[in-house]
Amino acid sequence: DAEITQSPRHKITETGRQVTLACHQTWNHNNMFWYRQDLGHGLRLIHYSYGVQDTNKGEVSDGYSVSRSNTEDLPLTLESAASSQTSVYFCASSGTGTGGTEQYFGPGTRLTVT
Amino acid sequence: AQSVAQPEDQVNVAEGNPLTVKCTYSVSGNPYLFWYVQYPNRGLQFLLKYITGDNLVKGSYGFEAEFNKSQTSFHLKKPSALVSDSALYFCAVREGSNTGKLIFGQGTTLQVKP
């Protein structure tokens, strides 16, 4: 069955370190998204991609970057981790079409920045 | 600009009773609406969507949602709640007809008591 996976599931890092969170989907979806979820803020979009070599900033992109070198993967990099980036991170993917296509979510990565 | 609101932070219902989780939206053009459920320490799971057609949409786990254009609402319903339905529920609207981005509400916690 197709799926979307994230790794690691839990990560503790120190302030100032570079961190990369992996996202891999086997849906063959063109669209991929990264969100963070914090209490009181719901889901906030960090970056998204509509295909290989395409990346776009979301509403909370400062301090984060992504790259899309193939269809399956969209890694999220925190250039210099800050305590404010302690959060749960979700990756999602969706297909393309004229109708509203639902997003499928990964299980999440809980990141703690100390 | 597209937006979605979930006016209740929490909904409490007794097992066996009907449940409703409310969602209102604001869009320009035709709305594409979605409901997701999130269980503790899990990613979001797609429940159902409205694109066009019948105003009553049926989804997973016995849930349904009623689209009401005049009231700009898309309430989630279930005739008989289960304790296992207790979770966090998100309503979402597609940002536009040519985008895969979703705008999420803040979420509503559903608590079903035995």
PDB file of C-alpha atoms in Angstrom:
ATOM      1  CA  ASP A   1       0.000   0.000   0.000  1.00  0.00           C
ATOM      2  CA  ALA A   2       1.104   3.541  -0.679  1.00  0.00           C
ATOM      3  CA  GLU A   3       2.182   5.502   2.329  1.00  0.00           C
ATOM      4  CA  ILE A   4       3.994   8.552   3.604  1.00  0.00           C
ATOM      5  CA  THR A   5       6.732   8.135   6.181  1.00  0.00           C
ATOM      6  CA  GLN A   6       8.744  10.517   8.302  1.00  0.00           C
ATOM      7  CA  SER A   7      12.032  10.062  10.080  1.00  0.00           C
ATOM      8  CA  PRO A   8      13.120  10.363  12.729  1.00  0.00           C
ATOM      9  CA  ARG A   9       9.947  10.145  14.795  1.00  0.00           C
ATOM     10  CA  HIS A  10      11.612  11.883  17.708  1.00  0.00           C
ATOM     11  CA  LYS A  11      14.627  14.161  17.714  1.00  0.00           C
ATOM     12  CA  ILE A  12      16.398  16.146  20.406  1.00  0.00           C
ATOM     13  CA  THR A  13      18.961  18.668  19.259  1.00  0.00           C
ATOM     14  CA  GLU A  14      20.835  21.648  20.575  1.00  0.00           C
ATOM     15  CA  THR A  15      20.348  25.278  19.704  1.00  0.00           C
ATOM     16  CA  GLY A  16      22.358  26.279  16.663  1.00  0.00           C
ATOM     17  CA  ARG A  17      22.655  22.832  15.113  1.00  0.00           C
ATOM     18  CA  GLN A  18      21.455  22.026  11.642  1.00  0.00           C
ATOM     19  CA  VAL A  19      18.691  19.427  11.552  1.00  0.00           C
ATOM     20  CA  THR A  20      17.081  17.640   8.637  1.00  0.00           C
ATOM     21  CA  LEU A  21      13.746  15.893   8.857  1.00  0.00           C
ATOM     22  CA  ALA A  22      12.962  13.340   6.181  1.00  0.00           C
ATOM     23  CA  CYS A  23       9.672  12.796   4.383  1.00  0.00           C
ATOM     24  CA  HIS A  24       9.115  10.028   1.850  1.00  0.00           C
ATOM     25  CA  GLN A  25       5.910   9.179   0.022  1.00  0.00           C
ATOM     26  CA  THR A  26       5.073   6.304  -2.277  1.00  0.00           C
ATOM     27  CA  TRP A  27       1.794   7.777  -3.585  1.00  0.00           C
ATOM     28  CA  ASN A  28       3.609   9.263  -6.576  1.00  0.00           C
ATOM     29  CA  HIS A  29       2.035  12.585  -5.627  1.00  0.00           C
ATOM     30  CA  ASN A  30       3.315  15.799  -7.159  1.00  0.00           C
ATOM     31  CA  ASN A  31       2.323  17.976  -4.200  1.00  0.00           C
ATOM     32  CA  MET A  32       4.135  17.806  -0.876  1.00  0.00           C
ATOM     33  CA  PHE A  33       3.791  19.973   2.213  1.00  0.00           C
ATOM     34  CA  TRP A  34       5.454  20.568   5.555  1.00  0.00           C
ATOM     35  CA  TYR A  35       3.474  21.784   8.575  1.00  0.00           C
ATOM     36  CA  ARG A  36       4.214  22.416  12.195  1.00  0.00           C
ATOM     37  CA  GLN A  37       1.657  21.867  14.903  1.00  0.00           C
ATOM     38  CA  ASP A  38       1.759  23.792  18.146  1.00  0.00           C
ATOM     39  CA  LEU A  39      -0.810  24.140  20.892  1.00  0.00           C
ATOM     40  CA  GLY A  40      -3.004  27.127  20.238  1.00  0.00           C
ATOM     41  CA  HIS A  41      -1.850  27.521  16.644  1.00  0.00           C
ATOM     42  CA  GLY A  42      -3.285  24.517  14.875  1.00  0.00           C
ATOM     43  CA  LEU A  43      -1.410  23.553  11.721  1.00  0.00           C
ATOM     44  CA  ARG A  44       0.841  26.094  10.075  1.00  0.00           C
ATOM     45  CA  LEU A  45       2.331  25.660   6.622  1.00  0.00           C
ATOM     46  CA  ILE A  46       6.117  25.911   6.441  1.00  0.00           C
ATOM     47  CA  HIS A  47       7.024  25.042   2.841  1.00  0.00           C
ATOM     48  CA  TYR A  48       5.440  23.227  -0.045  1.00  0.00           C
ATOM     49  CA  SER A  49       6.305  21.833  -3.441  1.00  0.00           C
ATOM     50  CA  TYR A  50       4.234  21.152  -6.539  1.00  0.00           C
ATOM     51  CA  GLY A  51       6.851  19.041  -8.261  1.00  0.00           C
ATOM     52  CA  VAL A  52      10.517  18.283  -8.743  1.00  0.00           C
ATOM     53  CA  GLN A  53      12.682  21.393  -8.426  1.00  0.00           C
ATOM     54  CA  ASP A  54       9.683  23.444  -7.256  1.00  0.00           C
ATOM     55  CA  THR A  55       9.602  24.853  -3.717  1.00  0.00           C
ATOM     56  CA  ASN A  56       7.503  27.590  -2.158  1.00  0.00           C
ATOM     57  CA  LYS A  57       7.377  29.381   1.169  1.00  0.00           C
ATOM     58  CA  GLY A  58       4.453  28.983   3.491  1.00  0.00           C
ATOM     59  CA  GLU A  59       3.316  31.233   6.306  1.00  0.00           C
ATOM     60  CA  VAL A  60       6.119  30.298   8.753  1.00  0.00           C
ATOM     61  CA  SER A  61       9.124  29.612   6.525  1.00  0.00           C
ATOM     62  CA  ASP A  62      11.806  31.654   8.328  1.00  0.00           C
ATOM     63  CA  GLY A  63      14.610  29.396   9.532  1.00  0.00           C
ATOM     64  CA  TYR A  64      13.519  26.461   7.357  1.00  0.00           C
ATOM     65  CA  SER A  65      14.410  25.262   3.881  1.00  0.00           C
ATOM     66  CA  VAL A  66      13.379  22.416   1.581  1.00  0.00           C
ATOM     67  CA  SER A  67      14.592  20.906  -1.643  1.00  0.00           C
ATOM     68  CA  ARG A  68      12.822  18.607  -4.096  1.00  0.00           C
ATOM     69  CA  SER A  69      15.171  16.508  -6.181  1.00  0.00           C
ATOM     70  CA  ASN A  70      12.712  13.677  -6.870  1.00  0.00           C
ATOM     71  CA  THR A  71       8.995  12.992  -6.605  1.00  0.00           C
ATOM     72  CA  GLU A  72       9.165  10.875  -3.464  1.00  0.00           C
ATOM     73  CA  ASP A  73      11.116  13.046  -1.018  1.00  0.00           C
ATOM     74  CA  LEU A  74      10.857  16.499   0.507  1.00  0.00           C
ATOM     75  CA  PRO A  75      13.394  16.905   3.334  1.00  0.00           C
ATOM     76  CA  LEU A  76      12.951  19.817   5.710  1.00  0.00           C
ATOM     77  CA  THR A  77      16.106  21.493   7.015  1.00  0.00           C
ATOM     78  CA  LEU A  78      16.379  23.732  10.021  1.00  0.00           C
ATOM     79  CA  GLU A  79      19.455  25.774   9.242  1.00  0.00           C
ATOM     80  CA  SER A  80      20.260  26.722  12.836  1.00  0.00           C
ATOM     81  CA  ALA A  81      17.810  25.233  15.294  1.00  0.00           C
ATOM     82  CA  ALA A  82      16.155  27.561  17.788  1.00  0.00           C
ATOM     83  CA  SER A  83      14.055  26.769  20.852  1.00  0.00           C
ATOM     84  CA  SER A  84      11.076  28.357  19.097  1.00  0.00           C
ATOM     85  CA  GLN A  85      11.270  25.522  16.574  1.00  0.00           C
ATOM     86  CA  THR A  86      10.425  22.922  19.182  1.00  0.00           C
ATOM     87  CA  SER A  87       7.264  21.463  17.702  1.00  0.00           C
ATOM     88  CA  VAL A  88       5.646  18.505  16.018  1.00  0.00           C
ATOM     89  CA  TYR A  89       6.288  18.474  12.293  1.00  0.00           C
ATOM     90  CA  PHE A  90       4.005  16.832   9.747  1.00  0.00           C
ATOM     91  CA  CYS A  91       4.630  16.088   6.136  1.00  0.00           C
ATOM     92  CA  ALA A  92       1.740  15.624   3.725  1.00  0.00           C
ATOM     93  CA  SER A  93       1.229  14.879   0.056  1.00  0.00           C
ATOM     94  CA  SER A  94      -1.584  15.155  -2.436  1.00  0.00           C
ATOM     95  CA  GLY A  95      -2.266  14.465  -6.064  1.00  0.00           C
ATOM     96  CA  THR A  96      -3.254  16.943  -8.730  1.00  0.00           C
ATOM     97  CA  GLY A  97      -6.591  17.288 -10.411  1.00  0.00           C
ATOM     98  CA  THR A  98      -9.453  19.608 -11.079  1.00  0.00           C
ATOM     99  CA  GLY A  99     -11.275  18.541  -7.949  1.00  0.00           C
ATOM    100  CA  GLY A 100     -10.204  19.109  -4.374  1.00  0.00           C
ATOM    101  CA  THR A 101      -7.620  16.500  -3.670  1.00  0.00           C
ATOM    102  CA  GLU A 102      -7.138  15.510  -0.074  1.00  0.00           C
ATOM    103  CA  GLN A 103      -3.766  15.552   1.589  1.00  0.00           C
ATOM    104  CA  TYR A 104      -2.336  12.432   3.187  1.00  0.00           C
ATOM    105  CA  PHE A 105      -0.281  12.960   6.294  1.00  0.00           C
ATOM    106  CA  GLY A 106       2.752  11.254   7.741  1.00  0.00           C
ATOM    107  CA  PRO A 107       2.939  10.210  11.401  1.00  0.00           C
ATOM    108  CA  GLY A 108       4.902  13.276  12.454  1.00  0.00           C
ATOM    109  CA  THR A 109       8.293  14.100  13.935  1.00  0.00           C
ATOM    110  CA  ARG A 110       8.505  15.491  17.445  1.00  0.00           C
ATOM    111  CA  LEU A 111      11.461  17.866  17.560  1.00  0.00           C
ATOM    112  CA  THR A 112      12.865  19.279  20.779  1.00  0.00           C
ATOM    113  CA  VAL A 113      15.479  22.007  20.637  1.00  0.00           C
ATOM    114  CA  THR A 114      17.366  22.455  23.930  1.00  0.00           C
TER     115      THR A 114
ATOM    116  CA  ALA B   1      -9.137  35.362   1.185  1.00  0.00           C
ATOM    117  CA  GLN B   2     -10.189  31.860   2.036  1.00  0.00           C
ATOM    118  CA  SER B   3     -10.691  31.050   5.690  1.00  0.00           C
ATOM    119  CA  VAL B   4     -12.269  28.431   7.890  1.00  0.00           C
ATOM    120  CA  ALA B   5     -13.500  28.661  11.460  1.00  0.00           C
ATOM    121  CA  GLN B   6     -14.315  26.053  14.068  1.00  0.00           C
ATOM    122  CA  PRO B   7     -16.202  27.949  16.735  1.00  0.00           C
ATOM    123  CA  GLU B   8     -15.917  25.320  19.460  1.00  0.00           C
ATOM    124  CA  ASP B   9     -12.642  24.346  21.086  1.00  0.00           C
ATOM    125  CA  GLN B  10     -14.260  21.290  22.626  1.00  0.00           C
ATOM    126  CA  VAL B  11     -17.436  19.298  22.176  1.00  0.00           C
ATOM    127  CA  ASN B  12     -18.636  16.862  24.805  1.00  0.00           C
ATOM    128  CA  VAL B  13     -21.178  14.176  24.034  1.00  0.00           C
ATOM    129  CA  ALA B  14     -22.374  10.976  25.667  1.00  0.00           C
ATOM    130  CA  GLU B  15     -21.752   7.686  23.941  1.00  0.00           C
ATOM    131  CA  GLY B  16     -24.671   6.701  21.757  1.00  0.00           C
ATOM    132  CA  ASN B  17     -25.835  10.281  21.273  1.00  0.00           C
ATOM    133  CA  PRO B  18     -25.545  12.121  17.981  1.00  0.00           C
ATOM    134  CA  LEU B  19     -22.600  14.451  17.600  1.00  0.00           C
ATOM    135  CA  THR B  20     -21.980  17.595  15.601  1.00  0.00           C
ATOM    136  CA  VAL B  21     -18.695  19.406  15.137  1.00  0.00           C
ATOM    137  CA  LYS B  22     -19.169  22.800  13.546  1.00  0.00           C
ATOM    138  CA  CYS B  23     -17.264  24.440  10.733  1.00  0.00           C
ATOM    139  CA  THR B  24     -17.907  27.616   8.785  1.00  0.00           C
ATOM    140  CA  TYR B  25     -15.953  28.854   5.818  1.00  0.00           C
ATOM    141  CA  SER B  26     -15.334  31.889   3.678  1.00  0.00           C
ATOM    142  CA  VAL B  27     -14.218  31.434   0.083  1.00  0.00           C
ATOM    143  CA  SER B  28     -14.340  33.180  -3.219  1.00  0.00           C
ATOM    144  CA  GLY B  29     -15.662  30.786  -5.785  1.00  0.00           C
ATOM    145  CA  ASN B  30     -16.672  27.187  -5.260  1.00  0.00           C
ATOM    146  CA  PRO B  31     -15.593  25.693  -1.947  1.00  0.00           C
ATOM    147  CA  TYR B  32     -13.600  22.512  -1.630  1.00  0.00           C
ATOM    148  CA  LEU B  33     -14.053  21.355   1.961  1.00  0.00           C
ATOM    149  CA  PHE B  34     -12.447  18.615   4.023  1.00  0.00           C
ATOM    150  CA  TRP B  35     -12.608  17.018   7.454  1.00  0.00           C
ATOM    151  CA  TYR B  36      -9.674  15.339   9.153  1.00  0.00           C
ATOM    152  CA  VAL B  37      -9.300  13.514  12.456  1.00  0.00           C
ATOM    153  CA  GLN B  38      -6.183  13.335  14.600  1.00  0.00           C
ATOM    154  CA  TYR B  39      -5.749  10.755  17.325  1.00  0.00           C
ATOM    155  CA  PRO B  40      -3.111  11.345  20.022  1.00  0.00           C
ATOM    156  CA  ASN B  41       0.457  11.136  18.755  1.00  0.00           C
ATOM    157  CA  ARG B  42      -0.707  10.425  15.211  1.00  0.00           C
ATOM    158  CA  GLY B  43      -0.881  12.284  11.933  1.00  0.00           C
ATOM    159  CA  LEU B  44      -4.095  13.654  10.498  1.00  0.00           C
ATOM    160  CA  GLN B  45      -6.391  11.171   8.804  1.00  0.00           C
ATOM    161  CA  PHE B  46      -8.700  12.165   5.997  1.00  0.00           C
ATOM    162  CA  LEU B  47     -12.398  11.616   6.788  1.00  0.00           C
ATOM    163  CA  LEU B  48     -14.366  13.112   3.928  1.00  0.00           C
ATOM    164  CA  LYS B  49     -14.575  15.926   1.421  1.00  0.00           C
ATOM    165  CA  TYR B  50     -17.105  18.034  -0.426  1.00  0.00           C
ATOM    166  CA  ILE B  51     -16.354  19.148  -3.956  1.00  0.00           C
ATOM    167  CA  THR B  52     -19.712  19.294  -5.651  1.00  0.00           C
ATOM    168  CA  GLY B  53     -22.963  17.387  -5.825  1.00  0.00           C
ATOM    169  CA  ASP B  54     -25.001  16.026  -2.942  1.00  0.00           C
ATOM    170  CA  ASN B  55     -24.924  18.283   0.091  1.00  0.00           C
ATOM    171  CA  LEU B  56     -24.650  15.305   2.434  1.00  0.00           C
ATOM    172  CA  VAL B  57     -21.252  13.695   2.188  1.00  0.00           C
ATOM    173  CA  LYS B  58     -20.513  10.340   3.738  1.00  0.00           C
ATOM    174  CA  GLY B  59     -17.050   9.424   4.933  1.00  0.00           C
ATOM    175  CA  SER B  60     -15.020   7.043   7.015  1.00  0.00           C
ATOM    176  CA  TYR B  61     -15.976   5.560  10.393  1.00  0.00           C
ATOM    177  CA  GLY B  62     -19.663   6.433   9.995  1.00  0.00           C
ATOM    178  CA  PHE B  63     -19.098  10.187   9.793  1.00  0.00           C
ATOM    179  CA  GLU B  64     -20.936  12.461   7.448  1.00  0.00           C
ATOM    180  CA  ALA B  65     -20.943  16.168   6.785  1.00  0.00           C
ATOM    181  CA  GLU B  66     -23.603  18.510   5.569  1.00  0.00           C
ATOM    182  CA  PHE B  67     -22.690  21.288   3.167  1.00  0.00           C
ATOM    183  CA  ASN B  68     -24.898  24.354   3.502  1.00  0.00           C
ATOM    184  CA  LYS B  69     -24.108  27.048   0.977  1.00  0.00           C
ATOM    185  CA  SER B  70     -26.452  29.687   2.353  1.00  0.00           C
ATOM    186  CA  GLN B  71     -25.003  29.360   5.840  1.00  0.00           C
ATOM    187  CA  THR B  72     -21.442  28.744   4.552  1.00  0.00           C
ATOM    188  CA  SER B  73     -21.173  25.776   6.866  1.00  0.00           C
ATOM    189  CA  PHE B  74     -19.817  22.262   6.636  1.00  0.00           C
ATOM    190  CA  HIS B  75     -20.684  20.574   9.914  1.00  0.00           C
ATOM    191  CA  LEU B  76     -19.406  17.102  10.746  1.00  0.00           C
ATOM    192  CA  LYS B  77     -21.970  14.689  12.118  1.00  0.00           C
ATOM    193  CA  LYS B  78     -22.408  11.170  13.354  1.00  0.00           C
ATOM    194  CA  PRO B  79     -25.711   9.617  14.421  1.00  0.00           C
ATOM    195  CA  SER B  80     -24.304   7.657  17.361  1.00  0.00           C
ATOM    196  CA  ALA B  81     -21.006   8.602  18.990  1.00  0.00           C
ATOM    197  CA  LEU B  82     -18.461   6.086  20.205  1.00  0.00           C
ATOM    198  CA  VAL B  83     -15.884   6.578  22.931  1.00  0.00           C
ATOM    199  CA  SER B  84     -13.279   5.749  20.295  1.00  0.00           C
ATOM    200  CA  ASP B  85     -14.382   8.834  18.326  1.00  0.00           C
ATOM    201  CA  SER B  86     -12.711  11.000  20.952  1.00  0.00           C
ATOM    202  CA  ALA B  87     -10.025  12.896  19.065  1.00  0.00           C
ATOM    203  CA  LEU B  88      -9.091  16.249  17.555  1.00  0.00           C
ATOM    204  CA  TYR B  89     -11.033  17.201  14.434  1.00  0.00           C
ATOM    205  CA  PHE B  90      -9.949  19.674  11.784  1.00  0.00           C
ATOM    206  CA  CYS B  91     -11.983  21.308   9.088  1.00  0.00           C
ATOM    207  CA  ALA B  92     -10.102  22.574   6.023  1.00  0.00           C
ATOM    208  CA  VAL B  93     -10.797  24.476   2.843  1.00  0.00           C
ATOM    209  CA  ARG B  94      -8.755  24.406  -0.317  1.00  0.00           C
ATOM    210  CA  GLU B  95      -7.109  27.746  -0.875  1.00  0.00           C
ATOM    211  CA  GLY B  96      -8.121  28.013  -4.504  1.00  0.00           C
ATOM    212  CA  SER B  97      -9.121  25.958  -7.494  1.00  0.00           C
ATOM    213  CA  ASN B  98      -5.590  25.786  -8.881  1.00  0.00           C
ATOM    214  CA  THR B  99      -3.689  25.082  -5.716  1.00  0.00           C
ATOM    215  CA  GLY B 100      -3.162  22.073  -3.519  1.00  0.00           C
ATOM    216  CA  LYS B 101      -2.851  24.166  -0.368  1.00  0.00           C
ATOM    217  CA  LEU B 102      -5.356  23.680   2.409  1.00  0.00           C
ATOM    218  CA  ILE B 103      -6.306  26.181   5.068  1.00  0.00           C
ATOM    219  CA  PHE B 104      -7.061  24.456   8.371  1.00  0.00           C
ATOM    220  CA  GLY B 105      -9.279  25.506  11.209  1.00  0.00           C
ATOM    221  CA  GLN B 106      -7.916  25.569  14.729  1.00  0.00           C
ATOM    222  CA  GLY B 107      -9.377  22.194  15.548  1.00  0.00           C
ATOM    223  CA  THR B 108     -12.117  20.937  17.848  1.00  0.00           C
ATOM    224  CA  THR B 109     -11.528  18.353  20.529  1.00  0.00           C
ATOM    225  CA  LEU B 110     -14.328  15.825  20.679  1.00  0.00           C
ATOM    226  CA  GLN B 111     -14.775  14.072  24.000  1.00  0.00           C
ATOM    227  CA  VAL B 112     -17.201  11.147  24.049  1.00  0.00           C
ATOM    228  CA  LYS B 113     -18.013   9.916  27.530  1.00  0.00           C
ATOM    229  CA  PRO B 114     -19.317   6.446  28.319  1.00  0.00           C
TER     230      PRO B 114
END
